[in-house]
Coordinates of C-alpha atoms in Angstrom, one line a residue:
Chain A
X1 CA -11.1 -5.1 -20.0
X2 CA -9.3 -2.7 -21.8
X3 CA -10.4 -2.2 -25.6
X4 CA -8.5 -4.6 -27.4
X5 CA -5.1 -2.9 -26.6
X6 CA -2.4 -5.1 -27.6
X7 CA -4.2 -7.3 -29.4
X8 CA -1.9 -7.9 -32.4
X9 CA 1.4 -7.4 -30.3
X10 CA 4.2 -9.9 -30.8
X11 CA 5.0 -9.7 -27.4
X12 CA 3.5 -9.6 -24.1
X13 CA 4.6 -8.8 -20.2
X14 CA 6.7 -11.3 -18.9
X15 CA 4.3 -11.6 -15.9
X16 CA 1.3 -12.4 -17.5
X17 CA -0.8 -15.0 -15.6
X18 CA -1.1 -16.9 -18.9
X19 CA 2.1 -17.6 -18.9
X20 CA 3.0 -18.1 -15.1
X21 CA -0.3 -20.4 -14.8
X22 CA -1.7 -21.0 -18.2
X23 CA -4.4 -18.8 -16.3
X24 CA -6.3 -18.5 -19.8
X25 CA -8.2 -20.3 -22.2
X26 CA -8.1 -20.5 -26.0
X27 CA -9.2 -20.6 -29.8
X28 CA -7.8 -21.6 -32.6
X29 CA -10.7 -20.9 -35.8
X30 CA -10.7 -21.3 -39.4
X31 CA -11.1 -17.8 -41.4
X32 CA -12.4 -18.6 -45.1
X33 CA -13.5 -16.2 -47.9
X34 CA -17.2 -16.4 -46.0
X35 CA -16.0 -15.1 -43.5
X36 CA -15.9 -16.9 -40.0
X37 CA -18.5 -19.3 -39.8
X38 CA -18.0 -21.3 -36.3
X39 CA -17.5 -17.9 -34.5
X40 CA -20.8 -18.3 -32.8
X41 CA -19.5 -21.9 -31.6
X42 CA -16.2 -20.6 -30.9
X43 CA -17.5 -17.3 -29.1
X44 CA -19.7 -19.2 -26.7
X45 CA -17.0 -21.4 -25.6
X46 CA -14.2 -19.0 -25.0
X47 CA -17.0 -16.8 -22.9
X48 CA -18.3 -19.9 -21.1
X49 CA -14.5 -20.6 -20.4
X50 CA -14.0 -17.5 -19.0
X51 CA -17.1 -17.7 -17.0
X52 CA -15.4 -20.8 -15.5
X53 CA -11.9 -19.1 -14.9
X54 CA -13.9 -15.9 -13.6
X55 CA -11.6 -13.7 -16.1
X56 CA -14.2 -11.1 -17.7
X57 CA -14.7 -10.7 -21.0
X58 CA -17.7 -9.5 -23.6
X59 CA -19.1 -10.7 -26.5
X60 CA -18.5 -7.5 -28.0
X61 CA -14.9 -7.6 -27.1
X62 CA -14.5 -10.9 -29.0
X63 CA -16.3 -9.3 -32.0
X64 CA -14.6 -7.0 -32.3
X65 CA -11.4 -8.8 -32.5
X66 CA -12.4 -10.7 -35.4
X67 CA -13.5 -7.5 -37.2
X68 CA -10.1 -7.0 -36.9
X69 CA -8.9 -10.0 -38.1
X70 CA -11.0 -10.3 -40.9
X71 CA -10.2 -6.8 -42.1
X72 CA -6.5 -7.8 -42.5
X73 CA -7.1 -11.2 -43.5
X74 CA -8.2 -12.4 -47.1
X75 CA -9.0 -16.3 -47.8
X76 CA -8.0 -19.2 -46.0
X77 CA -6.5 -18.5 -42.4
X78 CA -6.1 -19.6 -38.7
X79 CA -7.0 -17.0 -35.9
X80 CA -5.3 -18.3 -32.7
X81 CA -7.0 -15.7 -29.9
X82 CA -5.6 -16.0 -26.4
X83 CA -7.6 -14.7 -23.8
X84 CA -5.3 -14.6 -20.2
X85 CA -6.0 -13.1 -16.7
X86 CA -3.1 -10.3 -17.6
X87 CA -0.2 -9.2 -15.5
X88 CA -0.4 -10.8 -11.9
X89 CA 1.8 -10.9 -8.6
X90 CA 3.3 -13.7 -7.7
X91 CA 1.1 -16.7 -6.3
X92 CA -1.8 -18.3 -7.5
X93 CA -4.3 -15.2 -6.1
X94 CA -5.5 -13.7 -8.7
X95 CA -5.6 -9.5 -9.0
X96 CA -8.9 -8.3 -7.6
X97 CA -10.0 -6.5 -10.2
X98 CA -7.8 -8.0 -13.3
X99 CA -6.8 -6.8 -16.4
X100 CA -7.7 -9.2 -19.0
X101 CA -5.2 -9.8 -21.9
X102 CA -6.3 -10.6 -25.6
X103 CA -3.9 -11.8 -28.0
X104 CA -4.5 -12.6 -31.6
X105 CA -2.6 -13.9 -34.7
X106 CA -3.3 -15.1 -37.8
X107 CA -1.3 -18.1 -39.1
X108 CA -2.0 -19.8 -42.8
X109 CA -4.2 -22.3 -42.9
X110 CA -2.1 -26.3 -42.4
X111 CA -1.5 -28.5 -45.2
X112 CA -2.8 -32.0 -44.4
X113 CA -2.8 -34.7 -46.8
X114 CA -5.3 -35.5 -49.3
X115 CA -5.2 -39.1 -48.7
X116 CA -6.2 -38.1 -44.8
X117 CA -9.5 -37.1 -45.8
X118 CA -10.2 -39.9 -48.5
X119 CA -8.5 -42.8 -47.0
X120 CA -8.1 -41.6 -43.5
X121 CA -5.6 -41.2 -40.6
X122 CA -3.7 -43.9 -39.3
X123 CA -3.7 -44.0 -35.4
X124 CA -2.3 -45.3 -31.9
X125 CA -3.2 -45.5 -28.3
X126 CA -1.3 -43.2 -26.3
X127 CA 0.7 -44.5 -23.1
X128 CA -0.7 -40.9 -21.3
X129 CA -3.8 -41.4 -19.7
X130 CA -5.5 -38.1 -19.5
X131 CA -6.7 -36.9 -15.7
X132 CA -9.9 -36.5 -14.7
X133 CA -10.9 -32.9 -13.5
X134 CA -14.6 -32.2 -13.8
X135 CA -13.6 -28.5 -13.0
X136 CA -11.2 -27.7 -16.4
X137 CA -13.1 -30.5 -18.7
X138 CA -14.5 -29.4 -21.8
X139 CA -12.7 -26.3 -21.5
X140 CA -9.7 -25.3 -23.9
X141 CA -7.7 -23.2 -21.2
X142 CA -4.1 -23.3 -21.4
X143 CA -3.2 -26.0 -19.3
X144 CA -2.4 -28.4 -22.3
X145 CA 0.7 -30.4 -21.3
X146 CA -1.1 -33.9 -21.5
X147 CA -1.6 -32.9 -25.1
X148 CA 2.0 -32.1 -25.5
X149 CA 3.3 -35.0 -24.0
X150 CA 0.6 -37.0 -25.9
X151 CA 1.7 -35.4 -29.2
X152 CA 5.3 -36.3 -28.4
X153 CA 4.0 -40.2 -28.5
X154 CA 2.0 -39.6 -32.1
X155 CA 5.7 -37.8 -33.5
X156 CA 7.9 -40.5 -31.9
X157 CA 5.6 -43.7 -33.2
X158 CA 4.5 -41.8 -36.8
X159 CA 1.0 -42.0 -35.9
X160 CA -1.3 -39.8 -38.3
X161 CA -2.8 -39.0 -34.4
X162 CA -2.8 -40.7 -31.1
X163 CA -6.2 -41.4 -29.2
X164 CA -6.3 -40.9 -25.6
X165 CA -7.9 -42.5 -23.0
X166 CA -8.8 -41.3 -19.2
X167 CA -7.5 -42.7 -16.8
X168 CA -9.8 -45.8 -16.0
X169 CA -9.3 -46.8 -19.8
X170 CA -12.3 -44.9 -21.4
X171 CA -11.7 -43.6 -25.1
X172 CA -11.7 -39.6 -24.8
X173 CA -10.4 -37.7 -27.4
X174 CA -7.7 -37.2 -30.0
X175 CA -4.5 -34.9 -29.3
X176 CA -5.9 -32.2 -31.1
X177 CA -9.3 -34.0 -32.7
X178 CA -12.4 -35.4 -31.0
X179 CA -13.8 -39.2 -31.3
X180 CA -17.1 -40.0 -33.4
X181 CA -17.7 -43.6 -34.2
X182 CA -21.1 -44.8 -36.5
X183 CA -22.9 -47.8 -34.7
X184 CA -25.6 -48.7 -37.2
X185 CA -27.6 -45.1 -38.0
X186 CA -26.1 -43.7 -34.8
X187 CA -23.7 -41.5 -34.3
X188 CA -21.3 -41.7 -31.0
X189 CA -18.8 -39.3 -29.0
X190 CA -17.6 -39.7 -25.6
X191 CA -19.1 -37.0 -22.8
X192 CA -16.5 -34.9 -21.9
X193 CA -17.3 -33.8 -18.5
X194 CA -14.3 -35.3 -16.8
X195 CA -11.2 -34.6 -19.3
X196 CA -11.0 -33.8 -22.9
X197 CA -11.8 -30.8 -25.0
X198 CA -15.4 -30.1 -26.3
X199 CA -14.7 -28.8 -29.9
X200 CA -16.2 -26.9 -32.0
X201 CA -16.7 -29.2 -34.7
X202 CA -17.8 -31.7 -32.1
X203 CA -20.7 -29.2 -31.2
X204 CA -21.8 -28.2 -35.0
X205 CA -22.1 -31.9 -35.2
X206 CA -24.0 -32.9 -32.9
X207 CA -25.8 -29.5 -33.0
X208 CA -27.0 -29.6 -36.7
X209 CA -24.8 -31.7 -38.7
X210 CA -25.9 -35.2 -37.5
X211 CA -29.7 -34.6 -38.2
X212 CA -28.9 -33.2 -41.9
X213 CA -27.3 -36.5 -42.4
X214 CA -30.4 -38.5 -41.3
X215 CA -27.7 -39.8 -37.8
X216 CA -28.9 -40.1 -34.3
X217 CA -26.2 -38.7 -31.8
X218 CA -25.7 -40.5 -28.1
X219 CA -22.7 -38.6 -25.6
X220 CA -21.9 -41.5 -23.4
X221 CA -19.3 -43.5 -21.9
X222 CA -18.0 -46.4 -23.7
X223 CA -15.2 -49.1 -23.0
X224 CA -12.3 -48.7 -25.8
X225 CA -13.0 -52.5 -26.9
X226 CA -16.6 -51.7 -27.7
X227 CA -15.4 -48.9 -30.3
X228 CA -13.5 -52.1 -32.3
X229 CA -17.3 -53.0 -33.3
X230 CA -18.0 -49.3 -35.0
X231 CA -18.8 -49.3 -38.6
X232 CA -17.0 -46.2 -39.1
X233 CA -14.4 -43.9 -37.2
X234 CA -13.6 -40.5 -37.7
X235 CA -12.0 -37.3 -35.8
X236 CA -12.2 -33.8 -36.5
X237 CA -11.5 -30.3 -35.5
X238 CA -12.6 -26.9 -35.9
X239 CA -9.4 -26.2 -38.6
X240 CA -8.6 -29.3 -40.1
X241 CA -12.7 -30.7 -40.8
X242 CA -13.9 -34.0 -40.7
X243 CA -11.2 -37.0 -41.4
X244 CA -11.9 -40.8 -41.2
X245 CA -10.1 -42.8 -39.0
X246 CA -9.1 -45.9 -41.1
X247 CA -6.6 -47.6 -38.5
X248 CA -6.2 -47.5 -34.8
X249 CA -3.4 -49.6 -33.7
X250 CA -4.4 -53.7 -35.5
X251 CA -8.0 -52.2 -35.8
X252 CA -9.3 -51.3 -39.0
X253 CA -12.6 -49.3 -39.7
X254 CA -14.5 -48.0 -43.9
X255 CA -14.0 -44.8 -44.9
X256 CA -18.1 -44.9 -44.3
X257 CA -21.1 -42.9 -45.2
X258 CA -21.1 -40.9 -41.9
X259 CA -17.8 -39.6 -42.4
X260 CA -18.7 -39.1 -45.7
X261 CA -21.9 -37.3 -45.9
X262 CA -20.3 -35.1 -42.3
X263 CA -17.5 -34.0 -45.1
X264 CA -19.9 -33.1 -47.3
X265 CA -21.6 -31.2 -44.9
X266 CA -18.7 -29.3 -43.6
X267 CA -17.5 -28.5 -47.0
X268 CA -20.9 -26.3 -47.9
X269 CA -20.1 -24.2 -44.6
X270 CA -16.3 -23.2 -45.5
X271 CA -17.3 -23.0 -49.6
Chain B
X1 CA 20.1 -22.8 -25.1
X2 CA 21.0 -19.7 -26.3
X3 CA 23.0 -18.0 -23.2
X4 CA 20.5 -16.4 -21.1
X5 CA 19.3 -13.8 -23.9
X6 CA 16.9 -12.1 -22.6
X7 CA 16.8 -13.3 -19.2
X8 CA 15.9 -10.4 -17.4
X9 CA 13.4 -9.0 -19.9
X10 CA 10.0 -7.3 -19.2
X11 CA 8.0 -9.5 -22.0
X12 CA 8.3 -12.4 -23.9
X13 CA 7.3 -13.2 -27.6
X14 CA 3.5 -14.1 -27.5
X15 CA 4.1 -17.1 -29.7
X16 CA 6.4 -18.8 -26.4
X17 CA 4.8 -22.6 -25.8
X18 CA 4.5 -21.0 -22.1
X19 CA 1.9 -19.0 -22.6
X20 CA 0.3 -21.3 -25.8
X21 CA 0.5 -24.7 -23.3
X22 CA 1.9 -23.9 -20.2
X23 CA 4.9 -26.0 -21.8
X24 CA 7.4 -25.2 -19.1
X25 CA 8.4 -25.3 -15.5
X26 CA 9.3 -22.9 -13.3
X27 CA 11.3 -22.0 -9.2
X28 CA 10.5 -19.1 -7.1
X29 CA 13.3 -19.4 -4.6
X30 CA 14.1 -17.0 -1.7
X31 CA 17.6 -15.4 -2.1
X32 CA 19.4 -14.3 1.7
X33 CA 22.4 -12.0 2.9
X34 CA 23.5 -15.8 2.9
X35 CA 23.0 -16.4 -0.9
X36 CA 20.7 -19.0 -2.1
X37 CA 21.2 -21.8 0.3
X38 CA 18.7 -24.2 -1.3
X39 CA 19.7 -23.9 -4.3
X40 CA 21.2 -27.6 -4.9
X41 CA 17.3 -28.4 -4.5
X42 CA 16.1 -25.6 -7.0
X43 CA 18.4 -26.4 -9.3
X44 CA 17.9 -30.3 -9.3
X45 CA 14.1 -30.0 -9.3
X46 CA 14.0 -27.6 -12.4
X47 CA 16.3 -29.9 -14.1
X48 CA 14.0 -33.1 -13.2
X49 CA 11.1 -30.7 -14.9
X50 CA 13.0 -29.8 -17.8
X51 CA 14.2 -34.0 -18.5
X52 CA 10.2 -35.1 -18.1
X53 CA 9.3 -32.5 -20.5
X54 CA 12.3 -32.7 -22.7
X55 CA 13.4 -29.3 -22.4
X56 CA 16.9 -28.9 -22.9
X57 CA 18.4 -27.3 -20.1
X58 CA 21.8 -27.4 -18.1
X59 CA 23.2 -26.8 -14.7
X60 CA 25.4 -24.1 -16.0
X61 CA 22.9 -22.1 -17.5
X62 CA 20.9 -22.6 -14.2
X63 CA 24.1 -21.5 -12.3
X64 CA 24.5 -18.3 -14.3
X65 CA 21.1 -16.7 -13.9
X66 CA 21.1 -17.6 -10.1
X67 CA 24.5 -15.5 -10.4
X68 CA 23.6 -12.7 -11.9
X69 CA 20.5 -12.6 -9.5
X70 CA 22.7 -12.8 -6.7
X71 CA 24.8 -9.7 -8.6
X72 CA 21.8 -7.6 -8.5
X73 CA 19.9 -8.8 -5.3
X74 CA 20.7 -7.6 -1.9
X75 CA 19.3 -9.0 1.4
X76 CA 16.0 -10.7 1.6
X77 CA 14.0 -11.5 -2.0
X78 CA 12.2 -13.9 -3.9
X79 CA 13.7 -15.4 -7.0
X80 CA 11.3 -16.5 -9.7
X81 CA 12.8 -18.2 -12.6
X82 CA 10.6 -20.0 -15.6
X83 CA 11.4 -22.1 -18.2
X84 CA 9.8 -22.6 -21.5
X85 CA 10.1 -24.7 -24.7
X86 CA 10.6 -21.2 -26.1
X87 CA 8.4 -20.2 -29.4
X88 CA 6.7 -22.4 -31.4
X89 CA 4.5 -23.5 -34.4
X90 CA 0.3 -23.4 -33.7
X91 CA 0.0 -27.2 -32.3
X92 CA 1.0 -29.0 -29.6
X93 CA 3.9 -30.8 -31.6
X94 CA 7.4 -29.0 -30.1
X95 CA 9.5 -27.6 -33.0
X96 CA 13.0 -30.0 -33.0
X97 CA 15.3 -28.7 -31.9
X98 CA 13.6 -26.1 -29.7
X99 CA 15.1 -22.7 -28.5
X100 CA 13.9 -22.8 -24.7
X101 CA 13.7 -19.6 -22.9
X102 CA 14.7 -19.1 -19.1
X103 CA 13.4 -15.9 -17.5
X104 CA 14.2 -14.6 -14.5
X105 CA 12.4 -11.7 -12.3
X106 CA 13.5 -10.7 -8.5
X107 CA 10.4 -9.7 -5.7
X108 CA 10.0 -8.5 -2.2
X109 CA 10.3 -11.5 0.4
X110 CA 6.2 -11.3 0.8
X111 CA 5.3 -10.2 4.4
X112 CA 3.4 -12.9 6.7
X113 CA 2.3 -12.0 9.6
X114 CA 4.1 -13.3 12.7
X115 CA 0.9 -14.8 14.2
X116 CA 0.9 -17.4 11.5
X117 CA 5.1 -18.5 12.8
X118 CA 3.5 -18.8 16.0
X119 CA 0.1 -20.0 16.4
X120 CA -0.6 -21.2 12.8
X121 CA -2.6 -21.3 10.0
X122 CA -6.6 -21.6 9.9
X123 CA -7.4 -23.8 6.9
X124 CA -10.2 -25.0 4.9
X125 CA -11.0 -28.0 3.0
X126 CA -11.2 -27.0 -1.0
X127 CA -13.8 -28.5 -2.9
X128 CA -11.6 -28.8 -5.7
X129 CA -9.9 -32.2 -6.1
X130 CA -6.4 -33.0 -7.8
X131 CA -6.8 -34.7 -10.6
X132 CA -4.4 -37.6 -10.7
X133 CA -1.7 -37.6 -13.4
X134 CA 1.3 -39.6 -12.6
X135 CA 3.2 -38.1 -15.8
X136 CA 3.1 -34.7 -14.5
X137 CA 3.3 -35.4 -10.7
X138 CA 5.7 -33.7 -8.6
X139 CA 7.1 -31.0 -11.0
X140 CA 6.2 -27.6 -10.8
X141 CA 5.3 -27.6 -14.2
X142 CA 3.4 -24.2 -15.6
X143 CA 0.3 -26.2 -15.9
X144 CA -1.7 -24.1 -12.8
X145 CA -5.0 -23.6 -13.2
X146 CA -6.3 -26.0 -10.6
X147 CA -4.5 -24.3 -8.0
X148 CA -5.4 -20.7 -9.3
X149 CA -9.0 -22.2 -8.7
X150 CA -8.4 -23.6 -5.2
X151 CA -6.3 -20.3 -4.1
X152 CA -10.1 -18.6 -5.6
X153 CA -11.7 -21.1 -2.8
X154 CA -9.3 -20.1 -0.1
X155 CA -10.0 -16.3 -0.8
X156 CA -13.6 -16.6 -0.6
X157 CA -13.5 -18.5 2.4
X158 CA -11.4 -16.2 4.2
X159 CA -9.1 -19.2 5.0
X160 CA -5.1 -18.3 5.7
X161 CA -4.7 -21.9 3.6
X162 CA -6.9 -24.6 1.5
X163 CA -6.1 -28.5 2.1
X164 CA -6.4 -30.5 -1.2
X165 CA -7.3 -33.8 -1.4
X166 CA -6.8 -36.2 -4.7
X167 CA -9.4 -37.4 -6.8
X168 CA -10.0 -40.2 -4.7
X169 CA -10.4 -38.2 -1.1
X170 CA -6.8 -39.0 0.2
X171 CA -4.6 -35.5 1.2
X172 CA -2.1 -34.3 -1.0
X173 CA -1.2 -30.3 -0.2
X174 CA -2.0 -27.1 0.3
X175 CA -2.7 -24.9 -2.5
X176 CA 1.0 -22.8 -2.3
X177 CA 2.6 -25.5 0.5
X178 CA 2.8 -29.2 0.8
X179 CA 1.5 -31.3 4.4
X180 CA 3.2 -32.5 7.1
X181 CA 1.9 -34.1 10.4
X182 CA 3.3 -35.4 13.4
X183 CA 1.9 -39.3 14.8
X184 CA 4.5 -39.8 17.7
X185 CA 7.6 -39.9 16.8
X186 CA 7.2 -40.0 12.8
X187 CA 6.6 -37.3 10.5
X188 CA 4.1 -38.1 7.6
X189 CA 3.7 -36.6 4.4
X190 CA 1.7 -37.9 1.4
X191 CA 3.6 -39.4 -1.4
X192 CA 3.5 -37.0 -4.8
X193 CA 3.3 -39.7 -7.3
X194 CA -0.3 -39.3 -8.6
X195 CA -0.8 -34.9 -8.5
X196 CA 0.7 -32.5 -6.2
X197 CA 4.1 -30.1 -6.0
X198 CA 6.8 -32.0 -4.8
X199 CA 8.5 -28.6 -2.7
X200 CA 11.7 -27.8 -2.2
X201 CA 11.0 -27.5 1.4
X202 CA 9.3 -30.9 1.4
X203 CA 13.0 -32.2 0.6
X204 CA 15.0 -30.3 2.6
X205 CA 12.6 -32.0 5.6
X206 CA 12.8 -35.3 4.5
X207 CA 16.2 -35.6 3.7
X208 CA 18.0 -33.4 6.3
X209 CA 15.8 -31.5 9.0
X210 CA 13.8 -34.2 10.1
X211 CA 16.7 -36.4 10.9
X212 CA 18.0 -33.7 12.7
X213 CA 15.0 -33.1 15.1
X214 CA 15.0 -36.6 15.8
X215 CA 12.5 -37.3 13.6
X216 CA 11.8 -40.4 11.7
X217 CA 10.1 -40.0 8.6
X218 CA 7.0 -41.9 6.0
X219 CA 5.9 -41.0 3.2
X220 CA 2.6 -43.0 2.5
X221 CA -1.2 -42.3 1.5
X222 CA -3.3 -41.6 4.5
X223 CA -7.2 -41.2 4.4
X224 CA -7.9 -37.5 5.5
X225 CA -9.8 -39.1 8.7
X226 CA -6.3 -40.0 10.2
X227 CA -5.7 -36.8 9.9
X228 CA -7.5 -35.6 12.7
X229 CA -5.7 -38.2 15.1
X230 CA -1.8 -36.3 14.0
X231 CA -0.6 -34.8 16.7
X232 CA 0.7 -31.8 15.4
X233 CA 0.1 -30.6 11.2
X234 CA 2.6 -28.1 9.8
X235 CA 2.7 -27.0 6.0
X236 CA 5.7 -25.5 4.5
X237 CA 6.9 -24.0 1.3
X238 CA 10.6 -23.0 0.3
X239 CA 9.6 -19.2 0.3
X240 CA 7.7 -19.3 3.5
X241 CA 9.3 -21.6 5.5
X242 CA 7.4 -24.2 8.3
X243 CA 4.1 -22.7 9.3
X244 CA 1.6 -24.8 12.3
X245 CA -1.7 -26.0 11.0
X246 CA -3.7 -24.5 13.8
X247 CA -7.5 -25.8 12.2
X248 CA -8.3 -27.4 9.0
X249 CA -12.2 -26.8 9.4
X250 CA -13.3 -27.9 12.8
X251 CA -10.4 -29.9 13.3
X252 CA -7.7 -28.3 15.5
X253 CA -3.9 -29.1 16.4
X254 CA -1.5 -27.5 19.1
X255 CA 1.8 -25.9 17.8
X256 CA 3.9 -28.9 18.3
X257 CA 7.4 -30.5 19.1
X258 CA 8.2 -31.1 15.5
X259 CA 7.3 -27.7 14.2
X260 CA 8.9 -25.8 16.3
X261 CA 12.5 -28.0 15.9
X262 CA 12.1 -27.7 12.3
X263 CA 11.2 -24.0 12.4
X264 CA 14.8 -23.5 14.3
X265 CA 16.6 -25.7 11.7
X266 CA 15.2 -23.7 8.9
X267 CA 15.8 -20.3 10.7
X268 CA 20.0 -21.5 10.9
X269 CA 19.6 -22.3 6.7
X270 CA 18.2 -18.4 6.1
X271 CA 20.6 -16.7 9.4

């Protein structure tokens, strides 16, 4: 890969496999006055995604791109980094060797509502089922049209967010959040090994976040009419944080002490 | 649509929904001394794409950059032309209204060798399955990483093609061509409702050559085990025409009837 060249460029050639295939993958992270810190979560993912696209791609490489960011970046901020096979000929073969691409941009960090993170978001089901390919899951490549036509629904119903379901009914995922629900003093999230995006809030939950909060964690299946019987609901992303999810659909679920004692420990990582 | 600014450029701006989500669609089409004689198809396909995603696009606009390619294009080439929602905000919502962006780039009619006209293609089964999504079905949609993965398959294998069967075992396609067979008098192809590139060529078959050679046609879900009992398997793509399946695996098929009419009937399109 060539060292970073490009990497802040506004533009990029018009034959780029990211663009003709969304031959790529992707990271959006949350830059605070600390500095980055999910950029070992979100590292490991974009390598292990390129690992599974076979584009190459260091660690150092990636460090050294947030250097860069950081250096012209001061407070709260999104990095968006876009990793893409580069320039390819046309059909699906990719170039033997390739040039990797590595795009970066910094964006400020979104508004949301207070009242989503007291009271909570107000959901729907999504009509879109999302497919089931055990060869992209977990992976945030840039194959993401379920997620636009899914966040088409959310805008045209005035959903807070929309959940989405694979397609034999199974509760997934957000559009852009993942699912946790409370059942007594554990905590649950669907397995995402045959659609869905493993996030990075996602893994620093079950990772370390859970345990500080005295939860068990279980990654399994479960049937959408089961998650009705959750004491508590609640979605989150690597940018936005932890929210409660205080509606889906007629359902109602707490603002509960999961969701809360999560925030809390999200807040003391982004202080 | 702003009037085919910038179709013909080198690059794109890196914040284009093509490259972020693969929020587009695109045609590679092969331009003759003759013109672009299945354009119609091209042109009604794109626009299919661009209603499903809610792209705004219109037969004029379509019309104009196929003239200006024909302006600049002399003899054999390929056309590739790819739409986008254009630029837009970080998150899958699309900015209303958008500013899509058509692009257009001309390439050499890519070589095959004459052995593959005449005696066929040796093909391989892919491991990879398609996942099933009906909402994205049939277009040719910029979402491509599955068959960037399969084409990876076929490489390694040394295969001239890779079959791809759904989720659920059933064929579909090849990676870069859809599937035809022979049984008697009928041509069979699977339907495109569930995954799969519903090809220009594909079309053209169904709804004029076939008829033509004599040929009734079905379009139905077979197992891949009837397969085996077709008595002759082409597969065919708008650039590259109607190709024999000589093997798939141990399986093998004699250049047949079918092919060989339909192979004429194309020829008189592209004289």
């Amino acid at each position: 890969m060539a060292p970073l060249k490009g990497l802040w460029e506004p533009s990029l050639a018009a034959d780029d496999r990211g663009l003709a295939y969304g031959d790529g993958c992707f990271e959006t992270l949350r830059l605070s006055p600390a500095g980055a810190p999910l950029w070992p979560w979100h590292r490991r993912r974009l390598l292990a995604g390129a690992a599974a696209l076979a584009i190459p791609l260091t660690e150092d490489t990636l460090d050294e791109a947030l250097r860069q960011a950081l250096t012209c970046c001061e407070g709260a901020a999104v990095l968006k980094l876009i990793l893409t096979r580069g320039s390819g000929g046309r059909g699906y073969a990719a170039p033997e060797p390739c040039e990797p691409r590595l795009l970066a941009s910094l964006h400020p960090l979104p508004a949301r509502p207070a009242a989503h993170y007291r009271d909570g978001l107000a959901t729907g089901l999504c009509q879109l089922r999302l497919a089931q390919q055990p060869a992209l899951a977990g992976l945030k490549h840039l194959n993401r049209l379920e997620q636009v036509l899914a966040r088409r629904e959310v805008q045209q119903a005035g959903w807070d967010e929309g959940l989405l379901l694979d397609s034999a009914g199974a509760p997934v995922e957000f559009t852009s959040m993942n699912l946790f629900a409370r059942f007594g003093d554990t905590l649950w999230t669907p397995p995402l090994t045959q659609c869905g995006v493993a996030g990075v809030a996602r893994a620093l939950i079950l990772e370390q976040l859970a345990a500080g909060a005295g939860l068990a964690t279980t990654v399994q299946m479960r049937s959408l009419s089961q998650l009705e019987a959750a004491d508590e609901v609640f979605a989150c992303n690597s940018v936005a944080g932890i929210l409660p999810v205080r509606t889906l659909a007629d359902w109602q679920w707490p603002v509960g002490r999961a969701t809360l004692a999560l925030q809390s420990g999200w807040a003391q990582i982004f202080q």
